[in-house]
Amino acid sequence: MTRVLVVEDDPQLVRALVINLQARRYGVDPAPDGTTALRIAAARQPDVVLLDLGLPDMDGTEVIRALRGWTRVPILVLSARRASDEKVAALDAGADDYITKPFSMDELLARLRAAVRRTDDVPLAPETTLVMTDGFTIDLLAKKATRAGHDVRLTPTEWHLLEILVTNPGRLITQKHLLAEVWGVSQSNKTNYLRVYMAQLRRKLEADPAHPRYLITEPGMGYRFES
């Protein structure tokens, strides 16, 4: 049974989540605040965490950082905070996804299933050198990309971006993180750089760059590589 830790101080929302999750055979552990959540997480080892940011005892980003100190469990933020900087802060702290309240239960459950699937997939091991998709192949050791049997010429910057994304399959990498890693912290607000280079990568690797299958944009937040 997949165990879900629900960290939320709104009793009505907790009740709705518990009913819907249990109806689909998830095990559910509710926690009304961050302190309780961290204690339950350590004791119960949940498979997924649903986390509100506005908790009574601490900010949700503190919970994320505390969890990331010892576990890679998927963390899905459920929050009424809509500002992009709030979303980026949560994702940079280590959240895997961000769902804005109010949300549909169907969307939440779909994202929850996706998070569980990603953890069920075998992650890239440190010694992994080959990333293969139906559309292209990336040889990380040789720093070489091929598509339809032909080499794809990538610039050093394109390669750096691609390498970060493919070595974190399924994980949302924030714009801020990518900019800092590739261009340096001083350029962390130059999101136009990312748009240009991601468009170039899609033209070189995707069969339909306008409707990418592998290099996915999460508007206002960042990018994700889906294998």
Coordinates of N, CA and C in Angstrom, one line a residue:
M1 N 0.8 -1.2 0.0 CA 0.0 0.0 0.0 C 0.9 1.2 0.0
T2 N 0.6 2.2 -0.9 CA 1.3 3.4 -1.0 C 0.8 4.3 0.2
R3 N 1.8 4.8 1.0 CA 1.5 5.7 2.1 C 1.7 7.1 1.8
V4 N 0.7 8.0 2.1 CA 0.7 9.4 1.8 C 0.7 10.2 3.1
L5 N 1.6 11.0 3.3 CA 1.6 11.9 4.5 C 1.0 13.3 4.0
V6 N -0.1 13.6 4.7 CA -0.9 14.8 4.3 C -0.6 15.9 5.4
V7 N 0.2 16.9 5.0 CA 0.5 18.0 6.0 C -0.3 19.2 5.7
E8 N -1.3 19.4 6.5 CA -2.3 20.4 6.2 C -3.1 20.7 7.5
D9 N -3.3 22.0 7.8 CA -4.0 22.4 9.0 C -5.5 22.8 8.8
D10 N -6.0 22.6 7.6 CA -7.4 22.9 7.3 C -8.2 21.6 7.4
P11 N -9.0 21.4 8.5 CA -9.6 20.1 8.8 C -10.5 19.7 7.6
Q12 N -11.2 20.6 7.0 CA -12.1 20.2 5.9 C -11.4 19.7 4.7
L13 N -10.2 20.3 4.4 CA -9.4 19.8 3.3 C -8.8 18.5 3.6
V14 N -8.3 18.3 4.8 CA -7.8 17.1 5.3 C -8.8 15.9 5.2
R15 N -10.0 16.2 5.6 CA -11.1 15.2 5.5 C -11.3 14.8 4.1
A16 N -11.4 15.8 3.2 CA -11.6 15.5 1.8 C -10.5 14.7 1.2
L17 N -9.3 15.0 1.5 CA -8.1 14.3 1.0 C -8.1 12.8 1.5
V18 N -8.3 12.7 2.8 CA -8.3 11.4 3.4 C -9.4 10.5 2.8
I19 N -10.6 11.0 2.6 CA -11.7 10.2 2.0 C -11.3 9.8 0.6
N20 N -10.8 10.7 -0.2 CA -10.5 10.4 -1.6 C -9.3 9.5 -1.8
L21 N -8.3 9.7 -0.9 CA -7.1 8.8 -1.0 C -7.4 7.4 -0.5
Q22 N -8.1 7.3 0.6 CA -8.5 6.0 1.1 C -9.4 5.2 0.2
A23 N -10.3 5.9 -0.5 CA -11.2 5.3 -1.5 C -10.4 4.7 -2.6
R24 N -9.2 5.2 -2.9 CA -8.3 4.6 -3.9 C -7.2 3.8 -3.3
R25 N -7.4 3.3 -2.1 CA -6.5 2.4 -1.5 C -5.1 2.9 -1.1
Y26 N -5.0 4.2 -0.9 CA -3.8 4.8 -0.3 C -3.9 4.7 1.2
G27 N -2.8 4.5 1.9 CA -2.7 4.7 3.3 C -2.5 6.2 3.6
V28 N -3.1 6.8 4.6 CA -3.0 8.2 4.8 C -2.6 8.5 6.2
D29 N -1.6 9.3 6.4 CA -1.2 9.8 7.7 C -1.4 11.3 7.7
P30 N -2.4 11.9 8.4 CA -2.5 13.4 8.4 C -1.6 14.0 9.5
A31 N -1.1 15.2 9.3 CA -0.3 16.0 10.2 C -0.8 17.4 10.2
P32 N -1.2 18.0 11.3 CA -1.7 19.4 11.3 C -0.6 20.5 11.3
D33 N 0.7 20.1 11.5 CA 1.7 21.1 11.6 C 3.0 20.4 11.2
G34 N 4.1 21.3 11.0 CA 5.4 20.8 10.6 C 6.1 19.9 11.5
T35 N 6.0 20.2 12.8 CA 6.6 19.3 13.8 C 6.1 17.9 13.8
T36 N 4.8 17.8 13.8 CA 4.1 16.5 13.7 C 4.5 15.8 12.4
A37 N 4.5 16.5 11.3 CA 4.8 15.9 10.0 C 6.2 15.3 10.0
L38 N 7.2 16.0 10.5 CA 8.6 15.5 10.5 C 8.7 14.2 11.4
R39 N 7.9 14.2 12.5 CA 7.9 13.1 13.4 C 7.3 11.9 12.7
I40 N 6.2 12.1 12.1 CA 5.5 11.0 11.4 C 6.3 10.5 10.2
A41 N 6.9 11.4 9.5 CA 7.7 11.0 8.3 C 8.9 10.1 8.8
A42 N 9.5 10.4 9.9 CA 10.6 9.6 10.4 C 10.1 8.2 10.8
A43 N 8.9 8.2 11.4 CA 8.4 6.9 11.9 C 7.8 6.0 10.9
R44 N 7.1 6.7 9.9 CA 6.2 5.9 9.0 C 6.8 5.8 7.6
Q45 N 7.8 6.6 7.3 CA 8.5 6.5 6.0 C 7.5 6.5 4.8
P46 N 6.8 7.6 4.6 CA 5.8 7.7 3.6 C 6.4 7.6 2.2
D47 N 5.5 7.2 1.2 CA 5.9 7.1 -0.2 C 5.8 8.5 -0.9
V48 N 4.9 9.3 -0.4 CA 4.6 10.6 -1.0 C 4.2 11.6 0.1
V49 N 4.6 12.9 0.0 CA 4.2 13.9 1.0 C 3.3 15.0 0.2
L50 N 2.1 15.2 0.7 CA 1.3 16.4 0.3 C 1.5 17.5 1.3
L51 N 2.0 18.6 1.0 CA 2.4 19.6 2.0 C 1.8 21.0 1.7
D52 N 1.1 21.6 2.7 CA 0.7 23.0 2.6 C 1.9 23.8 3.1
L53 N 2.1 25.0 2.6 CA 3.2 25.9 3.0 C 2.8 26.7 4.2
G54 N 1.5 27.0 4.4 CA 1.1 27.9 5.5 C 0.8 27.1 6.7
L55 N 1.7 26.6 7.4 CA 1.5 25.8 8.6 C 1.6 26.6 9.9
P56 N 0.9 26.2 11.0 CA 0.9 27.1 12.2 C 2.2 27.2 12.9
D57 N 3.1 26.2 12.8 CA 4.3 26.3 13.6 C 5.6 26.6 12.8
M58 N 5.5 26.4 11.5 CA 6.7 26.7 10.6 C 6.3 26.8 9.2
D59 N 7.1 27.5 8.4 CA 6.8 27.5 6.9 C 7.0 26.2 6.3
G60 N 6.2 25.9 5.3 CA 6.4 24.6 4.6 C 7.7 24.4 4.0
T61 N 8.4 25.5 3.6 CA 9.7 25.3 3.0 C 10.7 24.7 4.0
E62 N 10.5 25.1 5.3 CA 11.4 24.5 6.3 C 11.2 23.0 6.4
V63 N 9.9 22.6 6.3 CA 9.6 21.1 6.3 C 10.3 20.4 5.1
I64 N 10.3 21.1 4.0 CA 10.9 20.5 2.8 C 12.4 20.3 3.0
R65 N 13.0 21.4 3.5 CA 14.5 21.3 3.7 C 14.8 20.2 4.8
A66 N 14.0 20.1 5.8 CA 14.3 19.1 6.8 C 14.1 17.7 6.3
L67 N 13.1 17.5 5.4 CA 12.9 16.2 4.8 C 14.1 15.9 3.9
R68 N 14.5 16.9 3.1 CA 15.5 16.6 2.1 C 16.9 16.4 2.8
G69 N 17.0 16.6 4.1 CA 18.2 16.2 4.8 C 18.5 14.7 4.9
W70 N 17.4 13.9 4.7 CA 17.6 12.5 4.8 C 16.7 11.6 3.8
T71 N 15.8 12.2 3.1 CA 15.0 11.4 2.2 C 14.7 12.1 0.9
R72 N 14.5 11.3 -0.2 CA 14.2 11.8 -1.5 C 12.7 11.5 -1.8
V73 N 11.9 11.3 -0.8 CA 10.5 11.1 -1.0 C 9.9 12.2 -1.8
P74 N 9.0 11.9 -2.8 CA 8.3 13.0 -3.6 C 7.5 13.9 -2.7
I75 N 7.7 15.2 -2.8 CA 6.9 16.2 -2.1 C 6.1 17.0 -3.0
L76 N 4.8 17.0 -2.9 CA 3.9 17.8 -3.7 C 3.3 18.9 -2.8
V77 N 3.6 20.1 -3.2 CA 3.1 21.3 -2.4 C 1.7 21.6 -2.8
L78 N 0.8 21.8 -1.8 CA -0.5 22.3 -2.1 C -0.6 23.6 -1.4
S79 N -0.8 24.7 -2.2 CA -0.7 26.0 -1.5 C -1.6 27.0 -2.2
A80 N -2.1 28.0 -1.5 CA -2.8 29.1 -2.0 C -1.9 30.2 -2.5
R81 N -0.6 30.1 -2.2 CA 0.4 31.1 -2.7 C 0.6 31.0 -4.2
R82 N 0.3 32.0 -4.9 CA 0.4 32.0 -6.4 C 1.6 32.7 -6.9
A83 N 2.3 33.5 -6.1 CA 3.4 34.3 -6.6 C 4.5 33.3 -7.1
S84 N 5.1 33.6 -8.3 CA 6.1 32.8 -8.8 C 7.3 32.6 -7.9
D85 N 7.7 33.7 -7.1 CA 8.8 33.5 -6.2 C 8.6 32.6 -5.1
E86 N 7.3 32.5 -4.7 CA 6.9 31.5 -3.6 C 7.1 30.1 -4.2
K87 N 6.6 29.9 -5.4 CA 6.7 28.6 -6.1 C 8.2 28.2 -6.2
V88 N 9.0 29.1 -6.7 CA 10.4 28.8 -7.0 C 11.1 28.5 -5.7
A89 N 10.8 29.2 -4.6 CA 11.4 28.9 -3.3 C 11.1 27.5 -2.8
A90 N 9.9 27.1 -3.0 CA 9.5 25.7 -2.6 C 10.2 24.7 -3.4
L91 N 10.2 24.9 -4.7 CA 10.9 24.0 -5.6 C 12.4 23.9 -5.4
D92 N 13.0 25.1 -5.2 CA 14.4 25.1 -4.9 C 14.8 24.5 -3.6
A93 N 13.8 24.5 -2.6 CA 14.1 23.8 -1.3 C 14.0 22.3 -1.5
G94 N 13.4 21.8 -2.6 CA 13.4 20.4 -2.8 C 12.1 19.8 -3.1
A95 N 11.0 20.6 -3.3 CA 9.7 20.1 -3.7 C 9.8 19.5 -5.1
D96 N 8.9 18.5 -5.4 CA 8.9 17.9 -6.7 C 7.8 18.5 -7.6
D97 N 6.8 19.1 -7.0 CA 5.7 19.6 -7.8 C 5.0 20.7 -6.9
Y98 N 4.2 21.5 -7.6 CA 3.5 22.6 -6.9 C 2.1 22.8 -7.5
I99 N 1.1 22.6 -6.6 CA -0.3 22.6 -7.1 C -1.0 23.8 -6.3
T100 N -1.5 24.7 -7.1 CA -2.1 25.9 -6.5 C -3.6 25.6 -6.1
K101 N -3.9 26.0 -4.8 CA -5.3 25.9 -4.4 C -6.1 27.1 -5.0
P102 N -7.4 26.8 -5.3 CA -8.1 25.5 -5.2 C -7.7 24.7 -6.4
F103 N -7.8 23.4 -6.2 CA -7.4 22.4 -7.3 C -8.5 21.4 -7.4
S104 N -8.5 20.7 -8.5 CA -9.4 19.6 -8.7 C -8.8 18.4 -8.1
M105 N -9.6 17.5 -7.5 CA -9.1 16.3 -7.0 C -8.5 15.4 -8.0
D106 N -9.1 15.4 -9.2 CA -8.6 14.6 -10.3 C -7.2 15.0 -10.7
E107 N -6.9 16.3 -10.8 CA -5.6 16.7 -11.1 C -4.6 16.3 -10.0
L108 N -5.0 16.5 -8.7 CA -4.1 16.1 -7.6 C -3.8 14.6 -7.7
L109 N -4.8 13.8 -7.9 CA -4.6 12.4 -8.0 C -3.7 12.0 -9.1
A110 N -3.9 12.7 -10.3 CA -3.0 12.4 -11.4 C -1.6 12.7 -11.1
R111 N -1.3 13.8 -10.5 CA 0.1 14.2 -10.2 C 0.6 13.3 -9.1
L112 N -0.2 12.9 -8.2 CA 0.2 11.9 -7.2 C 0.7 10.6 -7.8
R113 N -0.1 10.1 -8.7 CA 0.2 8.9 -9.4 C 1.5 9.0 -10.2
A114 N 1.7 10.2 -10.9 CA 2.9 10.4 -11.6 C 4.1 10.4 -10.7
A115 N 4.0 11.0 -9.5 CA 5.1 11.0 -8.5 C 5.5 9.6 -8.1
V116 N 4.4 8.8 -7.9 CA 4.7 7.4 -7.4 C 5.4 6.6 -8.5
R117 N 4.9 6.9 -9.8 CA 5.5 6.2 -10.9 C 7.0 6.5 -11.0
R118 N 7.3 7.8 -10.9 CA 8.7 8.2 -11.0 C 9.6 7.5 -9.9
T119 N 9.1 7.4 -8.7 CA 9.9 6.7 -7.7 C 10.0 5.2 -8.0
D120 N 9.0 4.6 -8.7 CA 9.1 3.2 -9.0 C 10.1 3.0 -10.1
D121 N 10.3 4.0 -11.0 CA 11.3 3.8 -12.0 C 12.7 3.7 -11.4
V122 N 13.6 3.0 -12.1 CA 14.9 2.9 -11.6 C 15.7 4.2 -11.9
P123 N 16.2 4.9 -10.9 CA 16.9 6.2 -11.2 C 18.2 5.9 -11.8
L124 N 18.7 7.0 -12.4 CA 20.0 6.9 -13.0 C 21.1 6.7 -11.9
A125 N 21.8 5.6 -12.1 CA 22.9 5.3 -11.1 C 24.1 6.3 -11.5
P126 N 25.0 6.5 -10.5 CA 26.1 7.5 -10.7 C 26.9 7.0 -11.9
E127 N 27.0 5.7 -12.2 CA 27.9 5.2 -13.2 C 27.1 5.1 -14.6
T128 N 25.9 5.5 -14.6 CA 25.1 5.4 -15.8 C 25.7 6.4 -16.8
T129 N 25.9 6.0 -18.1 CA 26.5 6.9 -19.1 C 25.6 7.0 -20.3
L130 N 24.5 6.2 -20.4 CA 23.7 6.2 -21.6 C 22.2 6.5 -21.2
V131 N 21.6 7.5 -21.8 CA 20.2 7.8 -21.6 C 19.5 7.6 -22.9
M132 N 18.6 6.7 -23.0 CA 17.9 6.4 -24.2 C 16.5 6.7 -24.2
T133 N 16.0 7.3 -25.2 CA 14.5 7.5 -25.4 C 14.1 7.0 -26.8
D134 N 12.9 7.0 -27.1 CA 12.4 6.6 -28.5 C 12.9 7.6 -29.5
G135 N 13.2 8.9 -29.1 CA 13.5 9.9 -30.0 C 15.0 10.2 -30.2
F136 N 15.8 10.0 -29.1 CA 17.2 10.3 -29.2 C 18.0 9.6 -28.1
T137 N 19.3 9.6 -28.2 CA 20.2 8.9 -27.2 C 21.2 9.9 -26.8
I138 N 21.5 9.9 -25.4 CA 22.5 10.8 -24.9 C 23.6 9.9 -24.2
D139 N 24.8 10.1 -24.7 CA 25.9 9.4 -24.1 C 26.6 10.4 -23.2
L140 N 26.4 10.3 -21.9 CA 27.0 11.3 -20.9 C 28.5 11.2 -20.8
L141 N 29.0 10.1 -21.0 CA 30.5 9.9 -20.9 C 31.2 10.5 -22.1
A142 N 30.7 10.2 -23.3 CA 31.3 10.7 -24.5 C 30.8 12.1 -24.8
K143 N 29.8 12.6 -24.1 CA 29.2 13.9 -24.3 C 28.8 14.0 -25.8
K144 N 27.9 13.0 -26.1 CA 27.5 12.9 -27.5 C 26.0 12.6 -27.5
A145 N 25.3 13.3 -28.5 CA 23.8 13.1 -28.7 C 23.6 12.6 -30.1
T146 N 22.7 11.6 -30.2 CA 22.4 11.1 -31.5 C 20.8 11.0 -31.7
R147 N 20.4 11.3 -32.9 CA 19.0 11.2 -33.2 C 18.8 10.6 -34.6
A148 N 18.0 9.5 -34.6 CA 17.7 8.8 -35.9 C 19.1 8.3 -36.5
G149 N 20.0 7.9 -35.6 CA 21.3 7.4 -36.1 C 22.3 8.4 -36.5
H150 N 22.0 9.7 -36.3 CA 22.9 10.7 -36.7 C 23.3 11.5 -35.5
D151 N 24.6 12.0 -35.5 CA 25.1 12.8 -34.4 C 24.4 14.1 -34.4
V152 N 24.1 14.6 -33.2 CA 23.5 16.0 -33.1 C 24.5 16.9 -32.5
R153 N 24.8 18.0 -33.2 CA 25.8 18.9 -32.7 C 25.2 19.8 -31.6
L154 N 25.7 19.8 -30.4 CA 25.3 20.6 -29.3 C 26.4 21.6 -28.9
T155 N 26.0 22.8 -28.6 CA 27.0 23.7 -28.0 C 27.3 23.4 -26.6
P156 N 28.4 23.8 -26.0 CA 28.6 23.5 -24.6 C 27.5 23.9 -23.6
T157 N 26.9 25.1 -23.9 CA 25.8 25.5 -23.1 C 24.6 24.6 -23.2
E158 N 24.2 24.2 -24.5 CA 23.1 23.3 -24.7 C 23.4 22.0 -24.0
W159 N 24.6 21.5 -24.1 CA 25.0 20.2 -23.4 C 24.8 20.3 -21.9
H160 N 25.3 21.4 -21.3 CA 25.2 21.6 -19.9 C 23.8 21.5 -19.4
L161 N 22.9 22.3 -20.1 CA 21.5 22.3 -19.8 C 20.9 20.9 -19.9
L162 N 21.2 20.2 -21.0 CA 20.6 18.9 -21.2 C 21.1 17.9 -20.2
E163 N 22.4 18.0 -19.8 CA 22.9 17.0 -18.9 C 22.2 17.2 -17.5
I164 N 22.0 18.4 -17.1 CA 21.3 18.6 -15.8 C 19.9 18.0 -15.8
L165 N 19.2 18.2 -16.9 CA 17.8 17.7 -17.0 C 17.7 16.1 -17.1
V166 N 18.6 15.5 -18.0 CA 18.5 14.1 -18.2 C 19.0 13.3 -17.0
T167 N 19.8 13.9 -16.2 CA 20.3 13.2 -15.0 C 19.3 13.3 -13.8
N168 N 18.2 14.1 -14.0 CA 17.2 14.2 -13.0 C 15.8 13.9 -13.6
P169 N 15.7 12.7 -14.2 CA 14.4 12.3 -14.9 C 13.2 12.5 -14.1
G170 N 12.2 13.2 -14.7 CA 10.9 13.4 -14.0 C 10.9 14.5 -13.0
R171 N 12.0 15.0 -12.7 CA 12.1 16.0 -11.6 C 12.0 17.4 -12.2
L172 N 11.2 18.3 -11.6 CA 11.1 19.7 -12.1 C 12.3 20.5 -11.6
I173 N 13.1 21.0 -12.5 CA 14.3 21.8 -12.2 C 13.9 23.2 -12.4
T174 N 14.1 24.0 -11.4 CA 13.6 25.4 -11.5 C 14.5 26.3 -12.5
Q175 N 13.9 27.3 -13.0 CA 14.6 28.2 -13.9 C 15.8 28.8 -13.1
K176 N 15.6 29.2 -11.9 CA 16.7 29.8 -11.0 C 17.8 28.8 -10.9
H177 N 17.6 27.5 -10.7 CA 18.6 26.5 -10.5 C 19.4 26.4 -11.8
L178 N 18.7 26.2 -12.9 CA 19.3 26.0 -14.2 C 20.2 27.2 -14.6
L179 N 19.7 28.4 -14.4 CA 20.4 29.6 -14.7 C 21.7 29.7 -13.8
A180 N 21.6 29.5 -12.5 CA 22.7 29.5 -11.6 C 23.8 28.5 -12.0
E181 N 23.3 27.3 -12.4 CA 24.3 26.2 -12.7 C 25.0 26.5 -14.0
V182 N 24.3 27.0 -15.0 CA 24.9 27.1 -16.3 C 25.5 28.5 -16.6
W183 N 24.9 29.6 -16.0 CA 25.4 30.9 -16.3 C 25.9 31.6 -15.1
G184 N 25.7 31.0 -13.9 CA 26.2 31.7 -12.7 C 25.1 32.4 -11.9
V185 N 25.3 32.5 -10.6 CA 24.2 33.1 -9.8 C 23.9 34.5 -10.2
S186 N 24.8 35.3 -10.7 CA 24.5 36.7 -11.1 C 23.5 36.8 -12.3
Q187 N 23.3 35.7 -13.0 CA 22.4 35.7 -14.1 C 21.1 34.9 -13.8
S188 N 20.8 34.7 -12.5 CA 19.7 33.9 -12.2 C 18.3 34.4 -12.5
N189 N 18.2 35.7 -13.0 CA 17.0 36.2 -13.4 C 16.8 36.4 -14.9
K190 N 17.8 35.9 -15.7 CA 17.8 36.0 -17.1 C 17.0 34.8 -17.8
T191 N 15.7 34.8 -17.5 CA 14.9 33.6 -18.0 C 14.9 33.6 -19.5
N192 N 15.1 34.7 -20.2 CA 15.1 34.7 -21.7 C 16.2 33.8 -22.2
Y193 N 17.4 33.7 -21.5 CA 18.4 32.8 -21.9 C 17.9 31.3 -22.0
L194 N 17.2 30.9 -20.9 CA 16.6 29.6 -20.9 C 15.7 29.3 -22.1
R195 N 14.8 30.3 -22.3 CA 13.8 30.1 -23.4 C 14.5 29.8 -24.8
V196 N 15.6 30.6 -25.0 CA 16.3 30.5 -26.3 C 17.0 29.2 -26.4
Y197 N 17.7 28.8 -25.3 CA 18.5 27.5 -25.4 C 17.6 26.3 -25.4
M198 N 16.5 26.3 -24.6 CA 15.6 25.2 -24.6 C 14.9 25.0 -26.0
A199 N 14.6 26.2 -26.6 CA 14.0 26.1 -27.9 C 15.0 25.5 -28.9
Q200 N 16.3 25.8 -28.8 CA 17.3 25.2 -29.6 C 17.4 23.7 -29.4
L201 N 17.4 23.3 -28.1 CA 17.5 21.9 -27.8 C 16.3 21.1 -28.4
R202 N 15.1 21.7 -28.3 CA 14.0 21.0 -28.8 C 14.0 20.9 -30.4
R203 N 14.5 21.9 -31.0 CA 14.7 21.8 -32.5 C 15.6 20.7 -32.9
K204 N 16.6 20.5 -32.1 CA 17.7 19.5 -32.4 C 17.3 18.1 -32.0
L205 N 16.4 18.0 -31.0 CA 16.2 16.6 -30.4 C 14.7 16.1 -30.5
E206 N 13.8 17.0 -30.5 CA 12.4 16.6 -30.5 C 11.8 16.5 -31.9
A207 N 11.0 15.4 -32.1 CA 10.3 15.2 -33.4 C 9.4 16.4 -33.7
D208 N 8.7 16.9 -32.7 CA 7.8 18.0 -32.9 C 8.1 19.1 -31.8
P209 N 9.1 20.0 -32.2 CA 9.5 21.0 -31.2 C 8.4 21.8 -30.5
A210 N 7.3 22.1 -31.3 CA 6.2 22.9 -30.8 C 5.4 22.1 -29.8
H211 N 5.5 20.8 -29.8 CA 4.8 19.9 -28.8 C 5.7 18.9 -28.3
P212 N 6.7 19.3 -27.4 CA 7.7 18.5 -27.0 C 7.2 17.3 -26.2
R213 N 7.9 16.1 -26.4 CA 7.6 14.9 -25.7 C 8.5 14.7 -24.5
Y214 N 9.7 15.2 -24.6 CA 10.7 14.9 -23.6 C 11.2 16.1 -22.8
L215 N 11.3 17.3 -23.4 CA 11.8 18.5 -22.7 C 10.6 19.4 -22.4
I216 N 10.1 19.2 -21.2 CA 8.8 19.8 -20.9 C 9.0 21.1 -20.1
T217 N 8.2 22.1 -20.5 CA 8.1 23.4 -19.7 C 7.0 23.4 -18.7
E218 N 7.4 23.8 -17.5 CA 6.4 24.0 -16.4 C 6.3 25.6 -16.3
P219 N 5.3 26.2 -16.9 CA 5.3 27.7 -17.1 C 5.5 28.4 -15.7
G220 N 6.4 29.3 -15.8 CA 6.7 30.1 -14.6 C 7.5 29.5 -13.6
M221 N 7.9 28.2 -13.8 CA 8.6 27.5 -12.7 C 9.9 26.9 -13.3
G222 N 9.9 26.1 -14.3 CA 11.1 25.5 -14.8 C 10.9 24.5 -15.9
Y223 N 11.8 23.5 -15.9 CA 11.7 22.5 -17.0 C 11.9 21.1 -16.4
R224 N 11.4 20.1 -17.2 CA 11.5 18.7 -16.7 C 11.8 17.8 -17.9
F225 N 12.6 16.8 -17.7 CA 12.9 15.8 -18.7 C 12.1 14.6 -18.4
E226 N 11.2 14.2 -19.3 CA 10.4 13.0 -19.2 C 10.9 11.9 -20.1
S227 N 11.3 10.8 -19.6 CA 11.9 9.8 -20.4 C 10.8 8.8 -20.9

